[in-house]
Every structure is written in C-alpha cells, then in structure tokens.
Short mmCIF file of C-alpha atoms and ligand atoms in Angstrom, two decimals:
data_model
loop_
_atom_site.label_atom_id
_atom_site.label_comp_id
_atom_site.label_asym_id
_atom_site.label_seq_id
_atom_site.Cartn_x
_atom_site.Cartn_y
_atom_site.Cartn_z
CA MET N 1 -54.86 -101.12 -103.98
CA ALA N 2 -53.40 -97.58 -102.07
CA ALA N 3 -54.86 -94.62 -104.48
CA SER N 4 -52.16 -91.53 -105.11
CA ALA N 5 -51.93 -88.27 -103.75
CA HIS N 6 -52.37 -87.45 -107.31
CA ASP N 7 -55.47 -88.72 -107.61
CA GLN N 8 -56.95 -86.17 -105.33
CA GLN N 9 -57.95 -83.06 -106.59
CA LEU N 10 -54.67 -81.52 -105.29
CA PRO N 11 -55.03 -78.98 -102.19
CA GLU N 12 -53.31 -76.21 -104.29
CA ALA N 13 -55.94 -75.85 -107.09
CA ILE N 14 -58.36 -76.37 -104.48
CA SER N 15 -57.71 -73.14 -102.71
CA GLU N 16 -56.42 -71.25 -105.39
CA GLU N 17 -59.92 -71.43 -106.99
CA ALA N 18 -61.42 -70.71 -102.89
CA LEU N 19 -58.98 -68.00 -103.06
CA ALA N 20 -60.28 -66.46 -106.08
CA ARG N 21 -63.74 -66.51 -105.28
CA ILE N 22 -63.54 -65.34 -101.91
CA GLN N 23 -61.66 -62.39 -103.24
CA ALA N 24 -64.74 -61.57 -105.84
CA SER N 25 -67.20 -62.33 -103.18
CA SER N 26 -69.58 -59.37 -102.55
CA ASP N 27 -71.45 -59.81 -99.05
CA SER N 28 -70.95 -61.53 -95.95
CA ALA N 29 -73.83 -64.43 -96.42
CA SER N 30 -72.08 -64.97 -99.92
CA LEU N 31 -68.57 -65.41 -97.95
CA GLU N 32 -69.93 -67.49 -95.38
CA ALA N 33 -71.55 -69.94 -98.27
CA LEU N 34 -68.36 -70.26 -99.58
CA ARG N 35 -66.36 -70.87 -96.10
CA VAL N 36 -69.27 -73.96 -95.32
CA GLU N 37 -68.57 -75.19 -99.54
CA TYR N 38 -64.64 -75.53 -98.56
CA LEU N 39 -64.20 -75.82 -95.15
CA GLY N 40 -67.33 -77.37 -94.18
CA LYS N 41 -67.96 -80.76 -92.81
CA LYS N 42 -68.54 -81.93 -96.08
CA GLY N 43 -66.51 -79.22 -97.39
CA ARG N 44 -64.03 -80.21 -100.78
CA LEU N 45 -60.57 -79.20 -98.36
CA THR N 46 -62.33 -81.48 -95.33
CA GLY N 47 -62.87 -83.63 -97.60
CA ALA N 48 -59.61 -83.79 -98.81
CA LEU N 49 -58.43 -84.31 -95.68
CA ARG N 50 -60.86 -87.13 -95.61
CA ALA N 51 -58.80 -88.93 -98.32
CA LEU N 52 -55.65 -89.45 -96.42
CA GLY N 53 -56.41 -92.88 -95.18
CA SER N 54 -56.94 -93.76 -98.69
CA LEU N 55 -53.01 -93.02 -99.56
CA ALA N 56 -49.60 -94.95 -98.70
CA PRO N 57 -48.63 -94.04 -95.07
CA ALA N 58 -45.20 -92.57 -96.56
CA GLU N 59 -47.15 -90.05 -98.55
CA ARG N 60 -49.33 -89.03 -95.51
CA PRO N 61 -47.50 -86.49 -94.02
CA ALA N 62 -46.96 -84.70 -97.06
CA PHE N 63 -49.99 -84.47 -98.47
CA GLY N 64 -51.43 -83.74 -94.69
CA GLN N 65 -49.49 -80.63 -94.55
CA ARG N 66 -50.67 -79.70 -97.82
CA VAL N 67 -53.84 -79.47 -96.95
CA ASN N 68 -53.24 -78.14 -93.82
CA ARG N 69 -51.61 -74.67 -95.30
CA ALA N 70 -54.51 -74.31 -97.99
CA LYS N 71 -56.37 -74.71 -94.92
CA GLU N 72 -55.12 -72.08 -93.16
CA ALA N 73 -54.33 -69.96 -96.02
CA LEU N 74 -58.08 -70.19 -96.93
CA ASP N 75 -59.32 -68.74 -93.53
CA ALA N 76 -56.77 -66.13 -93.28
CA ALA N 77 -58.50 -65.22 -96.67
CA LEU N 78 -61.87 -65.47 -95.45
CA ALA N 79 -61.29 -63.63 -92.11
CA ALA N 80 -59.15 -61.03 -94.15
CA ARG N 81 -62.34 -60.66 -96.82
CA GLY N 82 -64.90 -60.19 -94.29
CA GLU N 83 -63.33 -57.25 -92.71
CA GLU N 84 -62.72 -55.93 -95.87
CA LEU N 85 -66.58 -56.16 -96.52
CA ARG N 86 -67.50 -54.64 -92.74
CA LEU N 87 -65.19 -51.53 -93.01
CA ARG N 88 -66.72 -51.38 -97.05
CA ARG N 89 -70.83 -51.62 -95.27
CA ARG N 90 -69.22 -49.43 -92.52
CA GLU N 91 -67.99 -46.38 -95.00
CA ALA N 92 -71.52 -47.10 -97.33
CA ALA N 93 -73.51 -46.36 -94.08
CA LEU N 94 -71.61 -43.34 -93.03
CA GLU N 95 -71.82 -41.73 -96.71
CA ALA N 96 -75.45 -42.44 -96.85
CA SER N 97 -75.85 -40.66 -93.67
CA ALA N 98 -73.72 -38.11 -93.89
CA VAL N 99 -74.27 -34.39 -93.21
CA ASP N 100 -72.74 -31.21 -95.06
CA VAL N 101 -71.68 -29.31 -92.32
CA THR N 102 -70.73 -26.23 -94.53
CA LEU N 103 -74.44 -25.74 -95.14
CA PRO N 104 -76.15 -22.93 -93.06
CA GLY N 105 -78.15 -23.74 -90.11
CA PHE N 106 -81.37 -23.28 -89.14
CA GLY N 107 -81.53 -20.36 -86.71
CA PRO N 108 -83.43 -20.74 -83.66
CA THR N 109 -87.04 -19.22 -84.01
CA PRO N 110 -87.83 -18.05 -80.85
CA GLY N 111 -91.18 -17.55 -79.53
CA ARG N 112 -92.32 -14.33 -78.36
CA PRO N 113 -94.97 -12.98 -76.35
CA HIS N 114 -98.59 -12.53 -77.96
CA PRO N 115 -99.47 -8.87 -78.40
CA LEU N 116 -102.79 -9.17 -76.23
CA SER N 117 -100.44 -10.69 -73.40
CA ARG N 118 -97.60 -7.82 -74.29
CA THR N 119 -100.37 -5.07 -73.71
CA LEU N 120 -102.49 -7.12 -70.42
CA THR N 121 -98.37 -7.16 -68.89
CA GLU N 122 -97.82 -3.62 -69.69
CA ILE N 123 -101.32 -2.19 -68.03
CA CYS N 124 -100.09 -4.39 -65.20
CA ASP N 125 -96.51 -3.18 -64.75
CA VAL N 126 -98.10 -0.06 -65.11
CA LEU N 127 -100.57 -0.65 -62.71
CA GLY N 128 -98.54 -2.64 -60.46
CA GLY N 129 -96.56 0.74 -60.17
CA MET N 130 -99.00 2.54 -58.74
CA GLY N 131 -99.71 0.08 -56.11
CA PHE N 132 -102.38 -1.92 -57.72
CA THR N 133 -102.11 -5.70 -56.94
CA VAL N 134 -103.46 -8.94 -59.08
CA GLU N 135 -106.66 -10.80 -58.29
CA GLU N 136 -108.48 -13.49 -60.26
CA GLY N 137 -111.81 -14.53 -60.42
CA PRO N 138 -113.65 -17.36 -61.88
CA GLU N 139 -114.56 -16.67 -66.08
CA VAL N 140 -117.64 -19.29 -64.98
CA GLU N 141 -119.83 -17.29 -62.74
CA ASP N 142 -123.12 -16.49 -60.77
CA ASP N 143 -125.48 -14.46 -61.25
CA TYR N 144 -125.24 -12.80 -58.04
CA HIS N 145 -121.12 -11.59 -58.87
CA ASN N 146 -121.65 -10.88 -62.19
CA PHE N 147 -125.42 -8.87 -61.80
CA GLU N 148 -126.93 -8.84 -58.48
CA ALA N 149 -124.20 -7.60 -56.17
CA LEU N 150 -123.16 -5.02 -58.80
CA ASN N 151 -126.60 -3.28 -58.28
CA MET N 152 -128.28 -5.06 -61.17
CA PRO N 153 -130.96 -6.87 -59.69
CA ALA N 154 -133.22 -9.40 -61.95
CA ASP N 155 -135.24 -7.57 -64.29
CA HIS N 156 -132.68 -4.40 -64.32
CA PRO N 157 -132.61 -3.15 -67.72
CA ALA N 158 -129.11 -2.86 -67.55
CA ARG N 159 -128.85 -6.62 -68.06
CA ASP N 160 -129.55 -5.74 -71.60
CA MET N 161 -126.41 -3.86 -71.91
CA GLN N 162 -124.22 -7.04 -72.16
CA ASP N 163 -125.16 -10.12 -74.53
CA THR N 164 -124.49 -12.52 -71.88
CA PHE N 165 -123.99 -16.17 -72.64
CA PHE N 166 -125.82 -17.95 -70.19
CA VAL N 167 -124.24 -21.98 -69.36
CA GLY N 168 -126.86 -22.78 -66.48
CA ASP N 169 -129.82 -21.87 -64.61
CA ASP N 170 -127.90 -19.61 -62.48
CA ARG N 171 -124.65 -19.64 -64.65
CA VAL N 172 -123.31 -17.03 -66.88
CA LEU N 173 -119.91 -16.28 -68.49
CA ARG N 174 -119.07 -13.31 -67.00
CA THR N 175 -119.73 -10.52 -68.99
CA HIS N 176 -117.02 -8.18 -67.47
CA THR N 177 -114.33 -8.56 -64.99
CA SER N 178 -116.55 -6.18 -62.15
CA PRO N 179 -117.76 -9.50 -60.37
CA VAL N 180 -114.23 -9.90 -59.34
CA GLN N 181 -114.97 -6.60 -57.11
CA ILE N 182 -117.16 -8.48 -55.12
CA ARG N 183 -115.53 -11.59 -54.45
CA VAL N 184 -111.89 -9.74 -53.43
CA MET N 185 -114.18 -6.96 -51.37
CA GLU N 186 -116.13 -10.15 -49.95
CA ARG N 187 -112.91 -11.75 -48.40
CA GLN N 188 -111.22 -8.95 -47.03
CA PRO N 189 -111.79 -5.55 -45.53
CA PRO N 190 -110.87 -1.90 -46.83
CA PRO N 191 -108.21 -0.56 -47.58
CA LEU N 192 -107.47 -2.12 -51.14
CA ARG N 193 -106.12 -1.37 -54.42
CA ILE N 194 -106.22 -4.25 -57.00
CA ILE N 195 -106.63 -4.97 -60.52
CA ALA N 196 -108.52 -7.84 -61.93
CA PRO N 197 -106.81 -9.07 -65.80
CA GLY N 198 -109.03 -11.66 -67.29
CA ALA N 199 -111.36 -13.05 -70.42
CA VAL N 200 -114.97 -11.78 -70.24
CA TYR N 201 -117.76 -13.09 -72.47
CA ARG N 202 -120.38 -10.96 -75.23
CA ASN N 203 -122.63 -12.13 -77.80
CA ASP N 204 -121.35 -10.17 -80.36
CA ASP N 205 -118.79 -10.73 -83.15
CA ASP N 206 -117.58 -8.35 -86.10
CA ALA N 207 -114.07 -6.06 -86.49
CA THR N 208 -114.29 -4.44 -83.61
CA HIS N 209 -115.59 -6.74 -81.12
CA SER N 210 -115.36 -10.47 -80.12
CA PRO N 211 -117.09 -13.11 -78.32
CA MET N 212 -114.52 -13.54 -76.10
CA PHE N 213 -112.29 -10.75 -74.64
CA HIS N 214 -110.37 -9.21 -72.04
CA GLN N 215 -110.76 -6.49 -69.60
CA VAL N 216 -108.52 -4.97 -66.35
CA GLU N 217 -110.82 -4.34 -63.56
CA GLY N 218 -109.35 -1.84 -61.18
CA LEU N 219 -110.75 -1.08 -58.01
CA MET N 220 -109.38 1.18 -55.14
CA VAL N 221 -111.60 1.61 -51.72
CA ASP N 222 -110.37 3.34 -48.64
CA ARG N 223 -110.81 6.26 -46.50
CA GLY N 224 -111.32 9.33 -47.89
CA VAL N 225 -111.29 8.21 -51.97
CA THR N 226 -112.08 11.20 -54.22
CA PHE N 227 -113.24 11.19 -57.70
CA ALA N 228 -109.75 13.36 -58.48
CA HIS N 229 -107.85 9.99 -57.22
CA LEU N 230 -110.54 7.85 -59.75
CA LYS N 231 -109.14 11.20 -62.58
CA GLY N 232 -105.10 11.12 -61.30
CA VAL N 233 -105.14 7.49 -61.53
CA LEU N 234 -106.71 6.92 -64.64
CA THR N 235 -104.47 9.90 -66.53
CA THR N 236 -101.49 8.73 -65.19
CA PHE N 237 -102.25 5.41 -65.95
CA LEU N 238 -103.12 6.05 -69.38
CA ARG N 239 -100.12 8.24 -70.38
CA ARG N 240 -97.70 5.42 -69.41
CA VAL N 241 -99.83 2.65 -71.41
CA PHE N 242 -99.52 5.11 -74.47
CA GLU N 243 -96.16 6.68 -73.71
CA ARG N 244 -97.06 9.80 -74.59
CA GLU N 245 -98.61 12.94 -73.10
CA VAL N 246 -102.37 11.93 -74.57
CA GLY N 247 -105.00 14.10 -73.48
CA VAL N 248 -107.68 12.32 -71.03
CA ARG N 249 -111.74 13.36 -71.09
CA LEU N 250 -114.19 12.36 -68.67
CA ARG N 251 -117.79 12.00 -69.73
CA PRO N 252 -120.57 11.40 -67.29
CA SER N 253 -122.35 8.13 -68.10
CA PHE N 254 -124.24 5.44 -66.30
CA PHE N 255 -122.99 2.11 -64.56
CA PRO N 256 -125.49 0.63 -62.34
CA PHE N 257 -122.69 -0.31 -60.07
CA THR N 258 -120.64 3.48 -59.87
CA GLU N 259 -122.13 6.75 -59.13
CA PRO N 260 -121.07 8.78 -60.49
CA SER N 261 -120.11 7.14 -63.62
CA VAL N 262 -117.80 8.10 -66.47
CA GLU N 263 -116.87 7.35 -69.77
CA VAL N 264 -113.01 8.04 -70.75
CA ASP N 265 -111.59 8.79 -73.39
CA VAL N 266 -108.44 10.03 -74.96
CA GLY N 267 -106.94 11.92 -77.51
CA CYS N 268 -106.81 10.12 -80.58
CA VAL N 269 -103.23 8.60 -80.84
CA VAL N 270 -103.31 8.06 -84.50
CA CYS N 271 -104.30 11.67 -85.70
CA GLY N 272 -102.56 13.36 -82.53
CA GLN N 273 -106.28 14.74 -81.47
CA ARG N 274 -106.80 16.66 -84.56
CA GLY N 275 -109.27 14.92 -85.75
CA GLY N 276 -110.41 15.88 -89.12
CA GLU N 277 -110.63 12.85 -91.68
CA CYS N 278 -109.21 10.46 -88.83
CA ARG N 279 -111.14 7.08 -89.39
CA VAL N 280 -109.81 5.69 -86.05
CA CYS N 281 -111.53 8.29 -84.03
CA LYS N 282 -113.94 9.35 -86.94
CA GLY N 283 -112.91 13.02 -87.15
CA THR N 284 -113.85 13.85 -83.31
CA GLY N 285 -110.04 13.75 -82.11
CA TRP N 286 -111.09 11.25 -79.02
CA LEU N 287 -111.07 7.45 -78.28
CA GLU N 288 -113.16 5.89 -76.07
CA ILE N 289 -111.23 3.67 -73.61
CA LEU N 290 -112.95 2.63 -70.64
CA GLY N 291 -116.19 2.91 -68.42
CA ALA N 292 -115.16 3.83 -64.20
CA GLY N 293 -116.90 5.78 -61.29
CA MET N 294 -117.37 6.03 -57.66
CA VAL N 295 -118.25 2.72 -56.08
CA ASP N 296 -122.29 2.62 -55.95
CA PRO N 297 -123.26 2.68 -52.15
CA ALA N 298 -125.65 0.17 -53.03
CA VAL N 299 -122.19 -2.33 -53.86
CA PHE N 300 -120.47 -1.62 -50.72
CA ALA N 301 -123.90 -2.94 -48.81
CA HIS N 302 -123.57 -6.09 -50.49
CA VAL N 303 -120.39 -6.56 -49.38
CA GLY N 304 -120.69 -5.10 -46.04
CA TYR N 305 -118.55 -2.02 -46.63
CA ASP N 306 -119.92 0.64 -44.27
CA PRO N 307 -120.02 3.39 -47.31
CA GLU N 308 -120.42 6.23 -44.58
CA GLU N 309 -116.77 4.83 -43.85
CA PHE N 310 -115.20 3.99 -47.13
CA THR N 311 -115.33 5.81 -50.36
CA GLY N 312 -113.68 3.92 -53.50
CA PHE N 313 -113.45 3.99 -57.31
CA ALA N 314 -113.31 1.44 -59.91
CA PHE N 315 -112.89 1.42 -63.58
CA GLY N 316 -112.77 -1.06 -66.47
CA VAL N 317 -110.59 -1.04 -69.46
CA GLY N 318 -110.71 -3.05 -73.01
CA VAL N 319 -107.16 -4.87 -73.61
CA GLU N 320 -107.85 -5.63 -77.72
CA ARG N 321 -108.80 -2.13 -77.55
CA ILE N 322 -105.76 -0.65 -76.15
CA ALA N 323 -103.64 -2.97 -78.25
CA MET N 324 -105.10 -1.70 -81.53
CA LEU N 325 -104.73 2.00 -81.23
CA LYS N 326 -101.14 1.10 -79.89
CA TYR N 327 -100.42 -1.00 -82.29
CA GLY N 328 -102.45 0.00 -85.28
CA ILE N 329 -104.52 -2.76 -85.51
CA ASP N 330 -107.63 -2.50 -87.28
CA ASP N 331 -109.49 -5.72 -87.09
CA ILE N 332 -109.63 -7.65 -83.61
CA ARG N 333 -109.89 -11.23 -85.19
CA LEU N 334 -106.60 -10.89 -85.64
CA PHE N 335 -105.92 -11.80 -82.33
CA TYR N 336 -107.29 -14.98 -82.50
CA GLY N 337 -106.19 -16.17 -86.00
CA GLY N 338 -102.95 -17.64 -85.19
CA ASP N 339 -101.67 -15.95 -88.25
CA LEU N 340 -97.75 -16.08 -87.82
CA ARG N 341 -97.45 -13.34 -90.49
CA PHE N 342 -99.47 -11.29 -88.16
CA LEU N 343 -97.95 -12.36 -85.04
CA ARG N 344 -94.40 -11.82 -86.19
CA GLN N 345 -94.62 -8.10 -86.12
CA PHE N 346 -94.06 -8.26 -83.01
N1 LIG E 401 -117.80 -3.04 -66.35
C1 LIG E 401 -118.00 -2.18 -67.07
C2 LIG E 401 -118.11 -2.89 -68.22
O1 LIG E 401 -117.71 -3.73 -68.45
C3 LIG E 401 -116.70 -0.90 -67.04
C4 LIG E 401 -116.42 -0.71 -65.68
C5 LIG E 401 -116.09 -1.36 -64.53
C6 LIG E 401 -117.31 0.57 -65.59
C7 LIG E 401 -115.57 -0.36 -63.55
C8 LIG E 401 -117.22 1.16 -64.53
C9 LIG E 401 -116.60 0.84 -63.28
O2 LIG E 401 -118.71 -2.36 -69.49
#
C-alpha cells in the first residue's frame, strides 16, 4: 500500500521550524549543526525526499517540488544568517580594538646629548676652530706610554700622584690622556697641533672625583713655540668655553713631562671672582681648571724629536670639571647615574 504524502512530516513544517532555529542561532558552529540536521545526508529534509519512493507516482512530482522549495529556502536562510553572524563578529572585533582618535597623542620624546658629551663637543669645537685636530689612543695603555716616555721612569715618585689601576704586568688603565701625545709624536714628525679627548681612570671616588672621568689633551709642537703661545691659546680657549671674559691665572707647578709646568686657574664662574663666602672657589675667587707646560726635552728624546729645533706646549683639561662649573653641578656622580630628572635639564 502506497503511503500518502500526508503521512510524512510536511516539508513546510520542517522548514518553518528550521528557519526559526536558523534565525535564533548565534554562532557559525550551531549554524553548521543545523545545516547537517536538516540538509545533511541523514538530514530531515533529505529524509523527506527519500520518502518520495513510497508515495503514489501521481503525488511524487508535487511533493518533490515542495521538498526542493523547502531546501532552497533553508539554503538561502543559512547563507543569509551566516553572513549576518560574520558581520556581527567583525563589528565586535573592531569595537574591541577601537582607538579613540580624539584622545591627545603621546608627543615624541627625542633624545639629547648627555651634558658630558655636550661639553666634550664644545671643547673640541673651540680647539678645532683654533687649528687642533682630534687624535685618539687606547684606554688600556702600556707602562711605557702612560709613564716611562712621559719622563716617569719606574720608581719615579710622580707615579704616586696618580692612583693607577693595573690590569696586567705591563698594562694600566690610562691615568691621563698624555700617552696620546707620545703615540702621535711616535708616528708623525713635527709640526703638529692635536687634541686627544677621552676617558681616563684613577682609583679615586667622592663627590668631585670619579674612578673614570674624561680629559682633553692638547699638544702643539713647531719651531719657535713659546710659553706665550701656550698662555694665549689657553686664555682664548677658556673664554670661548665659558662664554665670558673669565680671568686666567698661571701658577708654577710640576709635571714630569713639562718644564716649566703650570696649573691654570680661571676666575670663579660662580661668584664672578669676588670670593668672599663663595663655596665653589672657597673664597679665593679662582678655580683650578687645567695643567699645562712646555714639553720637556726628555719627552722629545723618547720620540726622536730634536729639542734644539722644536719646542712645544701641552695641556690637559678635565671635562667633568668644566661641565660642573658651566652648569653649576655639585656632584660628579650625577653624570654617571643615568637619572632622567637630572639629564632632562639639559
Ligand atoms: N696629564 C696631566 C694630568 O692628568 C695634565 C697635563 C697634561 C699637564 C699636559 C701638563 C701637560 O694631571
């Protein structure tokens, strides 16, 4: 006995139920589950189509058409709902990553030169403008260049002036930039006019001394270089660096590698040379700023320069000392602490 189409669940009823569930589905996984449930191989509409064989032949075409229409409606609904859910997902993702373009931005935070680099650059610029060219030498030096060739033979008492860091039998961290004088004179004949900026090391550590600090060495050698040239160069140099007409005073001193030797003072840049209660110059009105002198003939002998033909002057200036005076910094350790509150002031 042929079954009637009415014994089957009506395709319209199936699709009505399916359409409602598709509309209510909230994600693509449940949507896919619905597709399988209704349109899959063992799906309910597919099942309805399979039942076609059990219908009377006359009913088959009409019933088949109804099933197909129901399938088409489901297909369309699945596609539409899928698209809707995709859009909703995208909107949610956009919202989650939303940027409020009306908020104020973070300004760029540009770097700037460290006050020591700045001072070093200024010193080199001023001396560069006076015809001195920059030379460099190693920070790990041998005994010969740091001491011996600078007229400080072993056991020379002047070696005690500098608290040396030894890093090997014959190796020291250079205690000053003066060894660069030797290295330059070893490789080139006079005349020469050089400066040698760089780090130097001494076993010393307090508010005004750091175990590592910086010097700029100066050396000029030629025929007829006199002490007056030294004084003129230093006076011009110091006035340009401090950007004012500071007083300059030379006091007799001693260095093994210069003769005669001087210590050079500038009028106190804090109290304007008035002295009195000034804590920086301790009331003297003067600040010791560098060491200098005429190159000792014994140094020329080590590098093979003829002291009868050539004379020269040399000086060594502390970069931290100049920076501290220029910018009113009272503790040398501020230069190396990396404290941004300090650094941002420059
Ligand atoms: N090298 C000396 C120091 O570090 C400074 C100096 C350099 C003195 C050149 C005279 C000539 O104290």
